[in-house]
Amino acid sequence: MSSKLKGYAGRFLDVDLTGATLSDRVFDEETLRLYMGGTGIGSKLLYEEVPRDAAWNDPRNMVSIASGPLGGTAVGGSGTISIVTKGALTGGATSVQANGLIGAYMRFSGYDGVIVRGASSDWKYLVLKDGKAELRDASPILGLDTYETTDRLREMHGAKGREASVLSIGPSGENLARFAGVFVDHGHSASHNGPGAVLGSKKLKAIVAFRGGGRVDVHDPKKLTEVAQEMYKDVEYFRGTIGGVANMYRGAKGDLPIKNYMTYDWGASPEEVESFTEKSIRDRYQVERMPCWGCRLLHSTMMEVREGRYKCHVEEPEYEQMAAWGPVIGNSDVEAAMMLSGLTDRLGLENNEAGWLVGWVMECAEKGYLAESQLGFKTGWGDVEGAERILRMVSSREGFGDVLAEGVKRASEKVGGNAADCAIYTLKGNTPRGHDHRTRWSEMFDTCVSSTSTIETHMGAMSPQSQGPANPMLVSGEVARTKGLMQLEDSVGTCRFNTRMNAGKLAEAVSASTGWDMGAEEAWDVGRRAVNLLRAFNLESGIGPELDRPSTRYGSTPVNGPTAGVSIMPHWDEMLSNYYALMGWDERGIPRRETLERLGIGHVWAGIKGL
Ligand code: SF4
């Protein structure tokens, strides 16, 4: 790459843990313009360098952890990284993001990203500081939870406050729980599909990156600041997602997930519902703001339950955490939900999978599908202490926790019988985000057709008319139309709450950063390229269109509430055909040659044409 290219630190760090070797990896300008960074570069690396027969825990698997050309700039929330790897739940691609400071600090330390491959024989952590990288012995931090790891590493390196950013795995990742995530600066998680388990299999406990004195030169700082300010004006109203449970319950659309999709009735009193509102939570528990790099929004604060059974110090839980540890498990105590949210992050588990898992265990225990002797104790709806016990068992793989640590799909198949039909997951093996998607058809459809183990599109597909059941083809059409926007966002190194995946604005910002003259369509194609690469990677790995579906319970029909008796499933095949066609894929969901060639990735055709 030309050293004159603005907007980039100029190199990735390639870490081979097998031989404990570190080397620089430099991409030329043409490659960076096609893939940018984050998800784009990660998808290219995954497709080109990970053998299809390599399992998630095979040393030949790779983890790409990368920022992009907006990382560490004036754009709000530009400390974000995207992680791409072959995940532990689906055995296919995953692309997940965490915010915080790490993406900015990696770049200030001289690296646009880190590529991790191989596997170490003993635990290591990686230090990035002032243009240098070093692997160190991780034994002093082994067994620590994600919060403790962050604090201990900052202390060990004499970093005060925000001088260093830490990405880590918790005990769950060390013990290879399949839905272990990666956590940044305490509670920012990149977790779907087990990237923490993959890092655990490689014995990499953490990455520390320092603020130092470095910076990334951009082409036109004034213009970039102007675009960043315009973006901020569009989102300054945002106050996080923490009040989502109360909002959705009061909205009464049927999209709040209650008792593992069993009912529309949460059973919370009006006072309990009020305690889940954003205002109530902030007034009672917020203690300190902990913004990510460059972010001015009211989000990411530290919260404290100061006394009582559920005393805890947690980073502001997201809606999905409050849903998992509230209505999904039949709990209406807000402090218990906050405690379980914090515990899940500390143990290093993916929150949604954990919530669906505990909800499934509780339903099966109540119905007698799971024997008390099997689990080791009695549990049922709203059993907060039982939920805590299950999380700890999963994290340590103790007792029946060893089965549960395999994730919802595998655990339910192992228990079998009626229990198998109660589990919420996609046939690829991942679980959805924390809503009742039976009334949010676009999200259920997108979750099931996704190649990354979580939704691939957002916002556009959430428009009211696309929520079904009025027009199923509009739902699948919207999902197809908006594909690539999220992957663009995840390739530039920013937080989607700040930039809202606005391709035009992102293109302007990237142009100001790099000096390229890039329009919205060219930028959007960066995302579409990643979508097609990940789809092809999965197809070549044996993850075919027959898995673009929900499990029995996930695709079930609501028994009460506003969409009682209405199901997406009668429309599924037609929606799928519509989606494949609009994506430029054939009737089996295989990208067509002309689609790949238009995106400049015609070489992919050789890998999928014979499928
Ligand atoms: S909106 Fe929240 S997650 Fe995004 S950058 Fe700001 S504080 Fe971080």
Coordinates of N, CA and C in Angstrom, one line a residue, residues 67-207:
S67 N -10.7 -2.6 12.6 CA -11.4 -1.4 12.4 C -11.5 -1.1 10.9
G68 N -11.7 0.2 10.6 CA -11.8 0.6 9.2 C -11.4 2.0 9.0
P69 N -11.6 2.6 7.8 CA -11.0 3.9 7.5 C -11.6 5.1 8.3
L70 N -12.7 4.8 9.1 CA -13.2 5.9 10.0 C -12.8 5.6 11.5
G71 N -12.1 4.5 11.7 CA -11.8 4.2 13.1 C -10.9 5.3 13.8
G72 N -11.3 5.7 15.0 CA -10.5 6.7 15.7 C -10.5 8.1 15.1
T73 N -11.5 8.4 14.3 CA -11.7 9.7 13.7 C -12.7 10.5 14.5
A74 N -13.1 11.6 13.9 CA -14.1 12.5 14.5 C -15.5 11.9 14.5
V75 N -15.7 10.8 13.7 CA -17.0 10.3 13.6 C -17.4 9.6 14.9
G76 N -18.6 9.8 15.4 CA -19.1 9.3 16.7 C -19.0 7.8 16.7
G77 N -18.5 7.3 17.8 CA -18.5 5.8 18.0 C -17.6 5.1 17.1
S78 N -16.4 5.7 16.8 CA -15.5 5.1 15.8 C -14.4 4.3 16.5
G79 N -14.7 3.7 17.7 CA -13.8 2.8 18.3 C -14.2 1.4 18.1
T80 N -15.1 1.2 17.1 CA -15.7 -0.1 16.9 C -14.8 -1.1 16.1
I81 N -14.8 -2.3 16.5 CA -14.2 -3.4 15.7 C -15.2 -4.4 15.2
S82 N -14.8 -5.0 14.1 CA -15.7 -6.1 13.7 C -14.8 -7.4 13.7
I83 N -15.4 -8.5 14.2 CA -14.7 -9.7 14.3 C -15.3 -10.7 13.3
V84 N -14.5 -11.3 12.4 CA -15.0 -12.3 11.5 C -14.2 -13.6 11.7
T85 N -14.9 -14.7 11.8 CA -14.3 -16.0 12.0 C -15.2 -17.1 11.6
K86 N -14.8 -18.3 11.7 CA -15.7 -19.5 11.5 C -16.2 -19.8 12.9
G87 N -17.5 -19.6 13.1 CA -18.1 -19.6 14.5 C -18.4 -21.0 15.0
A88 N -18.5 -21.1 16.4 CA -18.6 -22.4 17.1 C -20.0 -22.9 17.1
L89 N -21.0 -22.1 16.8 CA -22.4 -22.6 16.9 C -22.9 -23.1 15.5
T90 N -22.6 -22.3 14.5 CA -23.1 -22.8 13.2 C -22.0 -23.5 12.4
G91 N -20.8 -23.4 12.8 CA -19.7 -24.0 12.0 C -19.5 -23.2 10.7
G92 N -20.1 -22.1 10.6 CA -20.0 -21.2 9.4 C -19.5 -19.8 9.8
A93 N -19.7 -18.9 8.9 CA -19.1 -17.6 9.1 C -19.8 -16.9 10.2
T94 N -19.1 -16.0 10.9 CA -19.7 -15.1 11.8 C -19.1 -13.7 11.6
S95 N -19.9 -12.7 11.8 CA -19.4 -11.3 11.7 C -20.1 -10.5 12.8
V96 N -19.3 -10.1 13.8 CA -19.9 -9.5 15.0 C -19.1 -8.3 15.4
Q97 N -19.7 -7.3 16.0 CA -19.1 -6.0 16.3 C -19.1 -5.7 17.8
A98 N -18.1 -5.0 18.3 CA -18.1 -4.4 19.6 C -17.6 -3.0 19.5
N99 N -18.2 -2.2 20.4 CA -17.8 -0.8 20.4 C -16.8 -0.6 21.5
G100 N -16.7 0.6 22.0 CA -15.7 0.9 23.1 C -14.6 1.7 22.5
L101 N -13.4 1.5 22.9 CA -12.2 2.3 22.5 C -11.3 1.5 21.6
I102 N -11.4 0.2 21.5 CA -10.4 -0.7 21.0 C -10.0 -0.5 19.5
G103 N -11.0 -0.2 18.7 CA -10.8 0.0 17.3 C -9.9 1.3 17.1
A104 N -10.2 2.3 17.8 CA -9.5 3.6 17.7 C -8.0 3.3 18.3
Y105 N -7.9 2.7 19.4 CA -6.6 2.5 20.0 C -5.7 1.6 19.2
M106 N -6.3 0.6 18.6 CA -5.5 -0.3 17.7 C -4.8 0.5 16.6
R107 N -5.6 1.5 16.0 CA -5.1 2.3 15.0 C -4.1 3.3 15.5
F108 N -4.3 3.8 16.7 CA -3.3 4.8 17.2 C -2.0 4.0 17.6
S109 N -2.2 2.7 17.8 CA -1.0 1.9 18.1 C -0.3 1.4 16.8
G110 N -0.9 1.8 15.6 CA -0.2 1.5 14.4 C -0.8 0.3 13.6
Y111 N -2.0 -0.2 14.0 CA -2.6 -1.3 13.3 C -4.0 -1.1 13.0
D112 N -4.4 -1.4 11.7 CA -5.8 -1.3 11.3 C -6.6 -2.5 11.8
G113 N -5.9 -3.5 12.1 CA -6.6 -4.8 12.6 C -5.6 -5.8 13.0
V114 N -6.1 -6.9 13.6 CA -5.2 -8.0 14.0 C -5.8 -9.3 13.4
I115 N -5.0 -10.1 12.8 CA -5.4 -11.4 12.2 C -4.8 -12.4 13.1
V116 N -5.7 -13.3 13.7 CA -5.2 -14.3 14.7 C -5.3 -15.7 14.0
R117 N -4.3 -16.4 14.0 CA -4.4 -17.8 13.5 C -3.5 -18.7 14.3
G118 N -3.6 -20.0 14.0 CA -2.8 -21.0 14.8 C -3.4 -21.2 16.1
A119 N -2.7 -21.9 17.0 CA -3.1 -22.1 18.4 C -1.8 -22.2 19.3
S120 N -1.9 -21.5 20.4 CA -0.7 -21.5 21.3 C -0.8 -22.7 22.2
S121 N 0.3 -23.2 22.8 CA 0.3 -24.3 23.7 C 0.1 -23.7 25.1
D122 N 0.3 -22.4 25.3 CA 0.0 -21.8 26.6 C -0.6 -20.5 26.4
W123 N -1.4 -20.0 27.5 CA -2.2 -18.8 27.3 C -1.4 -17.6 27.1
K124 N -1.8 -16.7 26.2 CA -1.1 -15.5 25.8 C -2.1 -14.3 25.8
Y125 N -1.5 -13.1 26.0 CA -2.3 -11.9 25.6 C -1.4 -11.1 24.7
L126 N -2.0 -10.2 24.0 CA -1.3 -9.4 23.0 C -1.3 -7.9 23.4
V127 N -0.2 -7.3 23.3 CA -0.1 -5.8 23.7 C 0.2 -5.1 22.4
L128 N -0.5 -4.0 22.2 CA -0.3 -3.1 21.0 C 0.0 -1.7 21.6
K129 N 1.2 -1.2 21.3 CA 1.5 0.1 21.9 C 2.6 0.8 21.1
D130 N 2.3 2.0 20.7 CA 3.3 2.9 20.0 C 4.0 2.2 18.8
G131 N 3.2 1.6 18.0 CA 3.7 1.0 16.8 C 4.3 -0.4 17.0
K132 N 4.3 -0.9 18.2 CA 4.9 -2.2 18.4 C 3.8 -3.2 19.0
A133 N 4.1 -4.5 18.7 CA 3.2 -5.5 19.2 C 4.0 -6.6 19.9
E134 N 3.4 -7.2 21.0 CA 4.2 -8.2 21.7 C 3.2 -9.2 22.3
L135 N 3.5 -10.5 22.3 CA 2.7 -11.5 23.0 C 3.3 -11.7 24.3
R136 N 2.4 -11.8 25.3 CA 2.9 -12.0 26.7 C 2.2 -13.2 27.4
D137 N 2.8 -13.7 28.4 CA 2.2 -14.8 29.2 C 0.9 -14.3 29.9
A138 N -0.2 -15.0 29.7 CA -1.5 -14.6 30.2 C -1.8 -15.3 31.6
S139 N -0.9 -16.1 32.1 CA -1.2 -16.8 33.4 C -1.7 -15.9 34.5
P140 N -1.2 -14.6 34.6 CA -1.7 -13.8 35.7 C -3.2 -13.4 35.6
I141 N -3.7 -13.5 34.4 CA -5.1 -13.1 34.2 C -6.1 -14.3 33.9
L142 N -5.5 -15.5 33.9 CA -6.3 -16.6 33.6 C -7.4 -16.9 34.6
G143 N -8.6 -17.2 34.2 CA -9.7 -17.5 35.1 C -10.4 -16.2 35.5
L144 N -9.9 -15.0 35.2 CA -10.6 -13.8 35.6 C -11.8 -13.6 34.6
D145 N -12.8 -12.9 35.2 CA -13.9 -12.6 34.3 C -13.5 -11.4 33.4
T146 N -14.4 -11.0 32.5 CA -14.1 -9.9 31.6 C -13.8 -8.6 32.2
Y147 N -14.6 -8.2 33.2 CA -14.4 -7.0 33.9 C -13.1 -7.0 34.7
E148 N -12.8 -8.1 35.4 CA -11.6 -8.3 36.1 C -10.4 -8.2 35.2
T149 N -10.5 -8.9 34.0 CA -9.4 -8.9 33.1 C -9.0 -7.5 32.6
T150 N -10.1 -6.8 32.3 CA -9.9 -5.4 31.9 C -9.1 -4.6 32.9
D151 N -9.7 -4.7 34.1 CA -9.1 -3.9 35.2 C -7.7 -4.3 35.6
R152 N -7.4 -5.7 35.6 CA -6.1 -6.2 36.0 C -5.1 -5.8 34.9
L153 N -5.4 -5.9 33.6 CA -4.5 -5.6 32.6 C -4.1 -4.1 32.6
R154 N -5.1 -3.3 32.8 CA -4.8 -1.8 32.9 C -3.9 -1.6 34.1
E155 N -4.1 -2.2 35.2 CA -3.3 -2.1 36.4 C -1.9 -2.6 36.1
M156 N -1.8 -3.8 35.5 CA -0.5 -4.4 35.3 C 0.4 -3.5 34.4
H157 N -0.3 -2.8 33.5 CA 0.4 -2.0 32.5 C 0.5 -0.5 32.9
G158 N 0.0 -0.2 34.1 CA 0.1 1.2 34.6 C -0.8 2.1 33.8
A159 N -1.8 1.6 33.2 CA -2.7 2.5 32.4 C -3.8 3.0 33.3
K160 N -4.0 4.3 33.3 CA -5.0 5.0 34.1 C -6.2 5.3 33.3
G161 N -7.4 5.2 33.9 CA -8.6 5.5 33.2 C -8.7 5.0 31.8
R162 N -8.8 5.9 30.8 CA -9.0 5.4 29.4 C -7.7 5.4 28.6
E163 N -6.6 5.2 29.3 CA -5.3 5.2 28.6 C -5.1 3.9 27.8
A164 N -5.8 2.8 28.2 CA -5.7 1.5 27.5 C -7.1 0.9 27.3
S165 N -7.3 0.2 26.2 CA -8.5 -0.5 25.9 C -8.2 -2.0 25.9
V166 N -9.2 -2.7 26.5 CA -8.9 -4.2 26.6 C -10.0 -5.0 25.9
L167 N -9.7 -5.9 25.1 CA -10.6 -6.9 24.5 C -10.2 -8.2 25.1
S168 N -11.3 -8.9 25.6 CA -10.9 -10.1 26.4 C -12.0 -11.2 26.2
I169 N -11.7 -12.4 26.6 CA -12.7 -13.4 26.8 C -12.7 -13.8 28.3
G170 N -13.9 -14.3 28.7 CA -14.1 -14.6 30.1 C -13.8 -16.1 30.4
P171 N -14.2 -16.6 31.5 CA -14.0 -18.0 31.8 C -14.7 -18.9 30.8
S172 N -15.8 -18.4 30.3 CA -16.6 -19.2 29.3 C -15.8 -19.5 28.0
G173 N -15.1 -18.5 27.6 CA -14.2 -18.6 26.4 C -13.1 -19.6 26.7
E174 N -12.5 -19.4 27.9 CA -11.4 -20.3 28.3 C -11.9 -21.8 28.3
N175 N -13.1 -22.0 28.7 CA -13.7 -23.4 28.9 C -14.4 -23.8 27.6
L176 N -14.3 -23.0 26.5 CA -14.8 -23.4 25.2 C -16.3 -23.6 25.2
A177 N -17.1 -22.8 26.0 CA -18.5 -22.8 25.8 C -18.8 -22.3 24.4
R178 N -19.6 -22.9 23.7 CA -19.8 -22.6 22.3 C -20.3 -21.2 22.0
F179 N -21.0 -20.7 23.0 CA -21.5 -19.3 22.8 C -20.8 -18.3 23.6
A180 N -19.5 -18.5 23.8 CA -18.7 -17.5 24.5 C -18.4 -16.4 23.5
G181 N -18.4 -15.2 24.1 CA -18.2 -14.0 23.2 C -16.9 -13.3 23.5
V182 N -16.7 -12.2 22.8 CA -15.5 -11.4 23.1 C -16.0 -10.0 23.6
F183 N -15.4 -9.5 24.6 CA -15.9 -8.3 25.4 C -14.8 -7.2 25.3
V184 N -15.3 -6.0 25.2 CA -14.3 -4.9 25.1 C -14.7 -3.9 26.2
D185 N -13.6 -3.5 26.9 CA -13.8 -2.4 27.9 C -15.0 -2.7 28.8
H186 N -15.0 -3.8 29.4 CA -16.1 -4.3 30.3 C -17.2 -4.9 29.5
G187 N -18.3 -4.1 29.2 CA -19.5 -4.7 28.7 C -19.8 -4.6 27.2
H188 N -18.9 -4.2 26.4 CA -19.2 -4.1 24.9 C -18.9 -5.5 24.3
S189 N -19.9 -6.1 23.8 CA -19.7 -7.5 23.4 C -19.8 -7.7 21.9
A190 N -19.0 -8.6 21.3 CA -19.1 -9.1 20.0 C -19.2 -10.6 20.2
S191 N -20.4 -11.1 20.1 CA -20.6 -12.4 20.8 C -21.3 -13.5 20.0
H192 N -22.1 -13.1 19.0 CA -22.9 -14.2 18.4 C -22.0 -15.2 17.7
N193 N -22.3 -16.5 17.9 CA -21.7 -17.6 17.2 C -20.3 -17.9 17.8
G194 N -20.0 -17.5 19.0 CA -18.9 -18.1 19.7 C -17.5 -17.6 19.3
P195 N -17.3 -16.3 19.0 CA -15.9 -15.9 18.7 C -15.0 -16.0 19.9
G196 N -15.6 -15.9 21.1 CA -14.8 -16.1 22.4 C -14.3 -17.5 22.5
A197 N -15.2 -18.5 22.1 CA -14.7 -19.9 22.1 C -13.6 -20.1 21.1
V198 N -13.7 -19.4 19.9 CA -12.6 -19.6 18.9 C -11.3 -19.0 19.5
L199 N -11.3 -17.8 20.1 CA -10.1 -17.3 20.7 C -9.6 -18.2 21.9
G200 N -10.6 -18.8 22.6 CA -10.2 -19.7 23.7 C -9.5 -20.9 23.1
S201 N -10.0 -21.4 22.0 CA -9.3 -22.6 21.4 C -7.9 -22.2 20.9
K202 N -7.6 -21.0 20.7 CA -6.3 -20.5 20.3 C -5.4 -20.1 21.5
K203 N -6.1 -20.1 22.7 CA -5.4 -19.7 23.9 C -5.0 -18.2 23.9
L204 N -5.8 -17.4 23.3 CA -5.5 -15.9 23.4 C -6.6 -15.3 24.3
K205 N -6.1 -14.9 25.4 CA -7.0 -14.4 26.5 C -7.5 -12.9 26.2
A206 N -6.6 -12.1 25.7 CA -6.9 -10.7 25.6 C -6.0 -9.9 24.7
I207 N -6.4 -8.8 24.3 CA -5.6 -7.8 23.5 C -5.7 -6.5 24.3

